[in-house]
Amino acid sequence: HSFTAENPIEIIAHVSNFNHKKGGLWQSLYIGLEEDIIKQNSNALFYDFFLFGVLCIMTIYHFGLFILRREENTYLFFGLFCFIISVRILFTGETWITAMIPNINWDLQIKIEYTTFYVSTQVFAGFVFYLYSTEFKRRVWIVMNIIGSTFVAIVILTPPLFFTQTLPYFQLFTLFCGFYSIYVLIVCIIHKRVGAIAACVGWTIFFVAII
């Protein structure tokens, strides 16, 4: 049927959500031809798959470098960061994990989604810390670990309805970690550390994308 202002079609979505802080529909509904909707979904899946593949390759590469050079913790932390983000892709966006494991427990799924975000902030801060340990204050690194670990513990030990409410507070913590990392990299530029300019530009662009 075609529909016009004189011949409208009413769509009613009944949505309940008693287990998450954010209720209701999370995304807009799309109406169109079947082939167009399928194409849009396929494009989103391809994008996620591409990112997942790139991050897996980077994970293997940096873990390999760490095995060859155990004293370089930067390889370990960057490899861990890539691995955590690649896992997170499976649980967000098009949620591949539900296609691979249709009966996956929702509580477990949402816990992994939040944990990967919370842990990735700590791991990337660790990468910057070991990369420029002279400029990155150890006590700040310790405080970041304590705060980050507290958030992770809350996710693991509490139900989704509770820990999903911690997200805005952790986002503020993420902003602090990001701005402090930029500050450290600017100090490194002033001290003329090798690669500091490229690292600062790259991280600033990535941080803006995160925001």
PDB file of C-alpha atoms in Angstrom:
ATOM      1  CA  HIS A   1       0.000   0.000   0.000  1.00  0.00           C
ATOM      2  CA  SER A   2       1.104   3.553  -0.656  1.00  0.00           C
ATOM      3  CA  PHE A   3       0.343   5.995   2.118  1.00  0.00           C
ATOM      4  CA  THR A   4      -0.254   9.765   2.014  1.00  0.00           C
ATOM      5  CA  ALA A   5      -1.456  12.456   4.370  1.00  0.00           C
ATOM      6  CA  GLU A   6      -5.017  11.433   3.486  1.00  0.00           C
ATOM      7  CA  ASN A   7      -4.251   7.727   3.909  1.00  0.00           C
ATOM      8  CA  PRO A   8      -1.760   7.464   6.797  1.00  0.00           C
ATOM      9  CA  ILE A   9      -0.323   4.315   8.317  1.00  0.00           C
ATOM     10  CA  GLU A  10       0.156   4.316  12.070  1.00  0.00           C
ATOM     11  CA  ILE A  11       3.044   2.290  13.513  1.00  0.00           C
ATOM     12  CA  ILE A  12       2.996   1.651  17.267  1.00  0.00           C
ATOM     13  CA  ALA A  13       6.070   0.182  18.976  1.00  0.00           C
ATOM     14  CA  HIS A  14       5.480  -1.371  22.391  1.00  0.00           C
ATOM     15  CA  VAL A  15       8.852  -1.313  24.180  1.00  0.00           C
ATOM     16  CA  SER A  16       9.636  -2.291  27.761  1.00  0.00           C
ATOM     17  CA  ASN A  17      13.022  -2.125  29.455  1.00  0.00           C
ATOM     18  CA  PHE A  18      13.386  -2.971  33.114  1.00  0.00           C
ATOM     19  CA  ASN A  19      17.047  -4.022  33.097  1.00  0.00           C
ATOM     20  CA  HIS A  20      18.907  -1.036  31.655  1.00  0.00           C
ATOM     21  CA  LYS A  21      19.235   2.639  32.567  1.00  0.00           C
ATOM     22  CA  LYS A  22      18.292   3.745  29.052  1.00  0.00           C
ATOM     23  CA  GLY A  23      14.783   2.631  28.147  1.00  0.00           C
ATOM     24  CA  GLY A  24      12.832   2.826  24.915  1.00  0.00           C
ATOM     25  CA  LEU A  25      14.063   2.463  21.350  1.00  0.00           C
ATOM     26  CA  TRP A  26      17.830   3.052  21.061  1.00  0.00           C
ATOM     27  CA  GLN A  27      17.813   3.842  17.331  1.00  0.00           C
ATOM     28  CA  SER A  28      15.451   5.297  14.762  1.00  0.00           C
ATOM     29  CA  LEU A  29      13.196   2.973  12.796  1.00  0.00           C
ATOM     30  CA  TYR A  30      13.836   2.775   9.042  1.00  0.00           C
ATOM     31  CA  ILE A  31      11.110   2.250   6.484  1.00  0.00           C
ATOM     32  CA  GLY A  32      11.934   1.435   2.870  1.00  0.00           C
ATOM     33  CA  LEU A  33      12.300  -1.219   0.234  1.00  0.00           C
ATOM     34  CA  GLU A  34      13.558  -4.588   1.433  1.00  0.00           C
ATOM     35  CA  GLU A  35      16.680  -4.505  -0.747  1.00  0.00           C
ATOM     36  CA  ASP A  36      17.579  -1.007   0.534  1.00  0.00           C
ATOM     37  CA  ILE A  37      17.233  -2.023   4.184  1.00  0.00           C
ATOM     38  CA  ILE A  38      19.271  -5.188   3.594  1.00  0.00           C
ATOM     39  CA  LYS A  39      21.959  -3.174   1.788  1.00  0.00           C
ATOM     40  CA  GLN A  40      22.158  -0.690   4.668  1.00  0.00           C
ATOM     41  CA  ASN A  41      22.521  -3.524   7.169  1.00  0.00           C
ATOM     42  CA  SER A  42      25.151  -5.251   5.028  1.00  0.00           C
ATOM     43  CA  ASN A  43      27.192  -2.051   4.798  1.00  0.00           C
ATOM     44  CA  ALA A  44      27.133  -1.686   8.584  1.00  0.00           C
ATOM     45  CA  LEU A  45      28.197  -5.325   9.008  1.00  0.00           C
ATOM     46  CA  PHE A  46      31.029  -4.888   6.491  1.00  0.00           C
ATOM     47  CA  TYR A  47      32.282  -1.795   8.325  1.00  0.00           C
ATOM     48  CA  ASP A  48      32.304  -3.643  11.661  1.00  0.00           C
ATOM     49  CA  PHE A  49      33.956  -6.686  10.068  1.00  0.00           C
ATOM     50  CA  PHE A  50      36.649  -4.507   8.483  1.00  0.00           C
ATOM     51  CA  LEU A  51      37.474  -2.825  11.799  1.00  0.00           C
ATOM     52  CA  PHE A  52      37.466  -6.179  13.592  1.00  0.00           C
ATOM     53  CA  GLY A  53      39.896  -7.663  11.073  1.00  0.00           C
ATOM     54  CA  VAL A  54      42.278  -4.695  11.180  1.00  0.00           C
ATOM     55  CA  LEU A  55      42.340  -4.716  14.988  1.00  0.00           C
ATOM     56  CA  CYS A  56      42.955  -8.481  15.099  1.00  0.00           C
ATOM     57  CA  ILE A  57      45.955  -8.079  12.777  1.00  0.00           C
ATOM     58  CA  MET A  58      47.313  -5.233  14.925  1.00  0.00           C
ATOM     59  CA  THR A  59      46.796  -7.345  18.056  1.00  0.00           C
ATOM     60  CA  ILE A  60      48.781 -10.279  16.663  1.00  0.00           C
ATOM     61  CA  TYR A  61      51.507  -7.969  15.345  1.00  0.00           C
ATOM     62  CA  HIS A  62      52.090  -6.148  18.637  1.00  0.00           C
ATOM     63  CA  PHE A  63      51.880  -9.322  20.731  1.00  0.00           C
ATOM     64  CA  GLY A  64      54.509 -10.779  18.414  1.00  0.00           C
ATOM     65  CA  LEU A  65      56.748  -7.749  18.947  1.00  0.00           C
ATOM     66  CA  PHE A  66      56.303  -8.067  22.708  1.00  0.00           C
ATOM     67  CA  ILE A  67      57.315 -11.747  22.628  1.00  0.00           C
ATOM     68  CA  LEU A  68      60.506 -10.771  20.803  1.00  0.00           C
ATOM     69  CA  ARG A  69      61.174  -7.776  23.059  1.00  0.00           C
ATOM     70  CA  ARG A  70      59.781  -8.507  26.521  1.00  0.00           C
ATOM     71  CA  GLU A  71      61.191  -5.306  28.003  1.00  0.00           C
ATOM     72  CA  GLU A  72      58.974  -3.151  25.744  1.00  0.00           C
ATOM     73  CA  ASN A  73      55.697  -2.936  27.678  1.00  0.00           C
ATOM     74  CA  THR A  74      54.334  -0.482  25.128  1.00  0.00           C
ATOM     75  CA  TYR A  75      53.887  -3.353  22.641  1.00  0.00           C
ATOM     76  CA  LEU A  76      51.963  -5.357  25.222  1.00  0.00           C
ATOM     77  CA  PHE A  77      49.629  -2.524  26.192  1.00  0.00           C
ATOM     78  CA  PHE A  78      48.901  -1.433  22.633  1.00  0.00           C
ATOM     79  CA  GLY A  79      48.265  -5.051  21.644  1.00  0.00           C
ATOM     80  CA  LEU A  80      45.886  -5.432  24.590  1.00  0.00           C
ATOM     81  CA  PHE A  81      44.120  -2.215  23.601  1.00  0.00           C
ATOM     82  CA  CYS A  82      43.572  -3.475  20.044  1.00  0.00           C
ATOM     83  CA  PHE A  83      42.357  -6.851  21.349  1.00  0.00           C
ATOM     84  CA  ILE A  84      39.878  -5.279  23.792  1.00  0.00           C
ATOM     85  CA  ILE A  85      38.430  -2.957  21.137  1.00  0.00           C
ATOM     86  CA  SER A  86      38.123  -5.860  18.672  1.00  0.00           C
ATOM     87  CA  VAL A  87      36.135  -7.824  21.280  1.00  0.00           C
ATOM     88  CA  ARG A  88      33.994  -4.766  21.964  1.00  0.00           C
ATOM     89  CA  ILE A  89      33.046  -4.543  18.266  1.00  0.00           C
ATOM     90  CA  LEU A  90      31.414  -7.981  18.574  1.00  0.00           C
ATOM     91  CA  PHE A  91      29.147  -6.698  21.361  1.00  0.00           C
ATOM     92  CA  THR A  92      28.204  -3.256  19.988  1.00  0.00           C
ATOM     93  CA  GLY A  93      26.856  -1.806  16.750  1.00  0.00           C
ATOM     94  CA  GLU A  94      25.406  -4.705  14.777  1.00  0.00           C
ATOM     95  CA  THR A  95      26.145  -7.030  17.747  1.00  0.00           C
ATOM     96  CA  TRP A  96      27.787  -9.846  15.817  1.00  0.00           C
ATOM     97  CA  ILE A  97      27.938 -11.950  18.950  1.00  0.00           C
ATOM     98  CA  THR A  98      24.176 -12.543  18.863  1.00  0.00           C
ATOM     99  CA  ALA A  99      24.490 -13.950  15.333  1.00  0.00           C
ATOM    100  CA  MET A 100      27.351 -16.259  16.346  1.00  0.00           C
ATOM    101  CA  ILE A 101      25.815 -17.230  19.708  1.00  0.00           C
ATOM    102  CA  PRO A 102      22.038 -16.631  19.434  1.00  0.00           C
ATOM    103  CA  ASN A 103      21.315 -17.811  22.981  1.00  0.00           C
ATOM    104  CA  ILE A 104      23.993 -15.740  24.703  1.00  0.00           C
ATOM    105  CA  ASN A 105      22.933 -14.471  28.118  1.00  0.00           C
ATOM    106  CA  TRP A 106      21.997 -10.786  27.880  1.00  0.00           C
ATOM    107  CA  ASP A 107      23.460  -9.934  31.304  1.00  0.00           C
ATOM    108  CA  LEU A 108      26.803 -11.417  30.235  1.00  0.00           C
ATOM    109  CA  GLN A 109      26.635  -9.577  26.915  1.00  0.00           C
ATOM    110  CA  ILE A 110      26.045  -6.163  28.505  1.00  0.00           C
ATOM    111  CA  LYS A 111      28.713  -6.796  31.160  1.00  0.00           C
ATOM    112  CA  ILE A 112      31.322  -7.533  28.479  1.00  0.00           C
ATOM    113  CA  GLU A 113      30.240  -4.448  26.523  1.00  0.00           C
ATOM    114  CA  TYR A 114      30.775  -2.180  29.539  1.00  0.00           C
ATOM    115  CA  THR A 115      33.887  -3.965  30.803  1.00  0.00           C
ATOM    116  CA  THR A 116      35.684  -3.659  27.472  1.00  0.00           C
ATOM    117  CA  PHE A 117      35.022   0.095  27.437  1.00  0.00           C
ATOM    118  CA  TYR A 118      36.122   0.596  31.038  1.00  0.00           C
ATOM    119  CA  VAL A 119      39.263  -1.524  30.712  1.00  0.00           C
ATOM    120  CA  SER A 120      40.299  -0.026  27.350  1.00  0.00           C
ATOM    121  CA  THR A 121      40.703   3.418  28.948  1.00  0.00           C
ATOM    122  CA  GLN A 122      43.095   2.030  31.562  1.00  0.00           C
ATOM    123  CA  VAL A 123      45.047   0.009  29.026  1.00  0.00           C
ATOM    124  CA  PHE A 124      45.551   2.935  26.657  1.00  0.00           C
ATOM    125  CA  ALA A 125      46.632   5.138  29.560  1.00  0.00           C
ATOM    126  CA  GLY A 126      49.127   2.379  30.415  1.00  0.00           C
ATOM    127  CA  PHE A 127      50.428   2.484  26.848  1.00  0.00           C
ATOM    128  CA  VAL A 128      51.104   6.237  27.126  1.00  0.00           C
ATOM    129  CA  PHE A 129      52.601   5.761  30.597  1.00  0.00           C
ATOM    130  CA  TYR A 130      55.166   3.194  29.436  1.00  0.00           C
ATOM    131  CA  LEU A 131      55.832   5.125  26.237  1.00  0.00           C
ATOM    132  CA  TYR A 132      56.658   8.353  28.099  1.00  0.00           C
ATOM    133  CA  SER A 133      57.141   7.290  31.724  1.00  0.00           C
ATOM    134  CA  THR A 134      59.300  10.327  32.523  1.00  0.00           C
ATOM    135  CA  GLU A 135      56.526  12.827  31.725  1.00  0.00           C
ATOM    136  CA  PHE A 136      53.577  10.649  32.800  1.00  0.00           C
ATOM    137  CA  LYS A 137      53.481  10.860  36.604  1.00  0.00           C
ATOM    138  CA  ARG A 138      53.399   7.430  38.273  1.00  0.00           C
ATOM    139  CA  ARG A 139      50.984   8.581  40.991  1.00  0.00           C
ATOM    140  CA  VAL A 140      48.507   9.713  38.337  1.00  0.00           C
ATOM    141  CA  TRP A 141      48.818   6.305  36.653  1.00  0.00           C
ATOM    142  CA  ILE A 142      48.138   4.597  40.008  1.00  0.00           C
ATOM    143  CA  VAL A 143      45.051   6.763  40.641  1.00  0.00           C
ATOM    144  CA  MET A 144      43.752   5.992  37.147  1.00  0.00           C
ATOM    145  CA  ASN A 145      44.130   2.266  37.831  1.00  0.00           C
ATOM    146  CA  ILE A 146      42.331   2.489  41.172  1.00  0.00           C
ATOM    147  CA  ILE A 147      39.393   4.441  39.738  1.00  0.00           C
ATOM    148  CA  GLY A 148      39.181   2.303  36.605  1.00  0.00           C
ATOM    149  CA  SER A 149      39.362  -0.957  38.563  1.00  0.00           C
ATOM    150  CA  THR A 150      36.563   0.277  40.843  1.00  0.00           C
ATOM    151  CA  PHE A 151      34.284   0.837  37.858  1.00  0.00           C
ATOM    152  CA  VAL A 152      35.142  -2.602  36.438  1.00  0.00           C
ATOM    153  CA  ALA A 153      34.399  -4.237  39.803  1.00  0.00           C
ATOM    154  CA  ILE A 154      30.996  -2.511  39.910  1.00  0.00           C
ATOM    155  CA  VAL A 155      30.166  -3.905  36.448  1.00  0.00           C
ATOM    156  CA  ILE A 156      31.197  -7.435  37.430  1.00  0.00           C
ATOM    157  CA  LEU A 157      29.498  -7.495  40.841  1.00  0.00           C
ATOM    158  CA  THR A 158      26.240  -5.608  40.254  1.00  0.00           C
ATOM    159  CA  PRO A 159      23.205  -6.108  37.972  1.00  0.00           C
ATOM    160  CA  PRO A 160      22.888  -4.145  34.692  1.00  0.00           C
ATOM    161  CA  LEU A 161      20.196  -1.818  36.043  1.00  0.00           C
ATOM    162  CA  PHE A 162      22.751  -0.527  38.563  1.00  0.00           C
ATOM    163  CA  PHE A 163      26.062  -0.507  36.688  1.00  0.00           C
ATOM    164  CA  THR A 164      24.631   1.044  33.506  1.00  0.00           C
ATOM    165  CA  GLN A 165      24.048   4.170  35.593  1.00  0.00           C
ATOM    166  CA  THR A 166      27.821   4.515  36.094  1.00  0.00           C
ATOM    167  CA  LEU A 167      28.465   5.217  32.403  1.00  0.00           C
ATOM    168  CA  PRO A 168      28.168   9.057  32.536  1.00  0.00           C
ATOM    169  CA  TYR A 169      30.621   9.166  35.442  1.00  0.00           C
ATOM    170  CA  PHE A 170      33.105   6.938  33.640  1.00  0.00           C
ATOM    171  CA  GLN A 171      32.791   9.074  30.532  1.00  0.00           C
ATOM    172  CA  LEU A 172      33.921  12.053  32.637  1.00  0.00           C
ATOM    173  CA  PHE A 173      36.828   9.934  33.882  1.00  0.00           C
ATOM    174  CA  THR A 174      37.661   9.067  30.265  1.00  0.00           C
ATOM    175  CA  LEU A 175      37.764  12.775  29.413  1.00  0.00           C
ATOM    176  CA  PHE A 176      40.196  13.355  32.272  1.00  0.00           C
ATOM    177  CA  CYS A 177      42.452  10.511  31.081  1.00  0.00           C
ATOM    178  CA  GLY A 178      42.314  11.784  27.510  1.00  0.00           C
ATOM    179  CA  PHE A 179      43.141  15.396  28.349  1.00  0.00           C
ATOM    180  CA  TYR A 180      45.919  14.322  30.705  1.00  0.00           C
ATOM    181  CA  SER A 181      47.419  12.162  27.960  1.00  0.00           C
ATOM    182  CA  ILE A 182      47.362  15.153  25.599  1.00  0.00           C
ATOM    183  CA  TYR A 183      49.062  17.237  28.299  1.00  0.00           C
ATOM    184  CA  VAL A 184      51.765  14.576  28.685  1.00  0.00           C
ATOM    185  CA  LEU A 185      52.352  14.465  24.932  1.00  0.00           C
ATOM    186  CA  ILE A 186      52.613  18.267  24.744  1.00  0.00           C
ATOM    187  CA  VAL A 187      55.251  18.158  27.509  1.00  0.00           C
ATOM    188  CA  CYS A 188      57.047  15.463  25.493  1.00  0.00           C
ATOM    189  CA  ILE A 189      57.043  17.772  22.462  1.00  0.00           C
ATOM    190  CA  ILE A 190      58.544  20.539  24.597  1.00  0.00           C
ATOM    191  CA  HIS A 191      61.198  18.090  25.786  1.00  0.00           C
ATOM    192  CA  LYS A 192      61.770  17.101  22.140  1.00  0.00           C
ATOM    193  CA  ARG A 193      61.053  13.416  22.718  1.00  0.00           C
ATOM    194  CA  VAL A 194      61.263  11.218  19.629  1.00  0.00           C
ATOM    195  CA  GLY A 195      57.884  10.680  17.942  1.00  0.00           C
ATOM    196  CA  ALA A 196      56.035  12.986  20.349  1.00  0.00           C
ATOM    197  CA  ILE A 197      54.586  15.235  17.629  1.00  0.00           C
ATOM    198  CA  ALA A 198      53.149  12.340  15.618  1.00  0.00           C
ATOM    199  CA  ALA A 199      51.812  10.696  18.800  1.00  0.00           C
ATOM    200  CA  CYS A 200      50.177  13.936  19.947  1.00  0.00           C
ATOM    201  CA  VAL A 201      48.506  14.594  16.587  1.00  0.00           C
ATOM    202  CA  GLY A 202      47.316  10.988  16.250  1.00  0.00           C
ATOM    203  CA  TRP A 203      45.983  10.770  19.807  1.00  0.00           C
ATOM    204  CA  THR A 204      44.254  14.174  19.575  1.00  0.00           C
ATOM    205  CA  ILE A 205      42.385  13.102  16.422  1.00  0.00           C
ATOM    206  CA  PHE A 206      41.440   9.782  18.030  1.00  0.00           C
ATOM    207  CA  PHE A 207      40.331  11.521  21.239  1.00  0.00           C
ATOM    208  CA  VAL A 208      38.125  13.949  19.314  1.00  0.00           C
ATOM    209  CA  ALA A 209      36.518  10.910  17.633  1.00  0.00           C
ATOM    210  CA  ILE A 210      35.916   9.357  21.066  1.00  0.00           C
ATOM    211  CA  ILE A 211      34.229  12.544  22.285  1.00  0.00           C
TER     212      ILE A 211
END
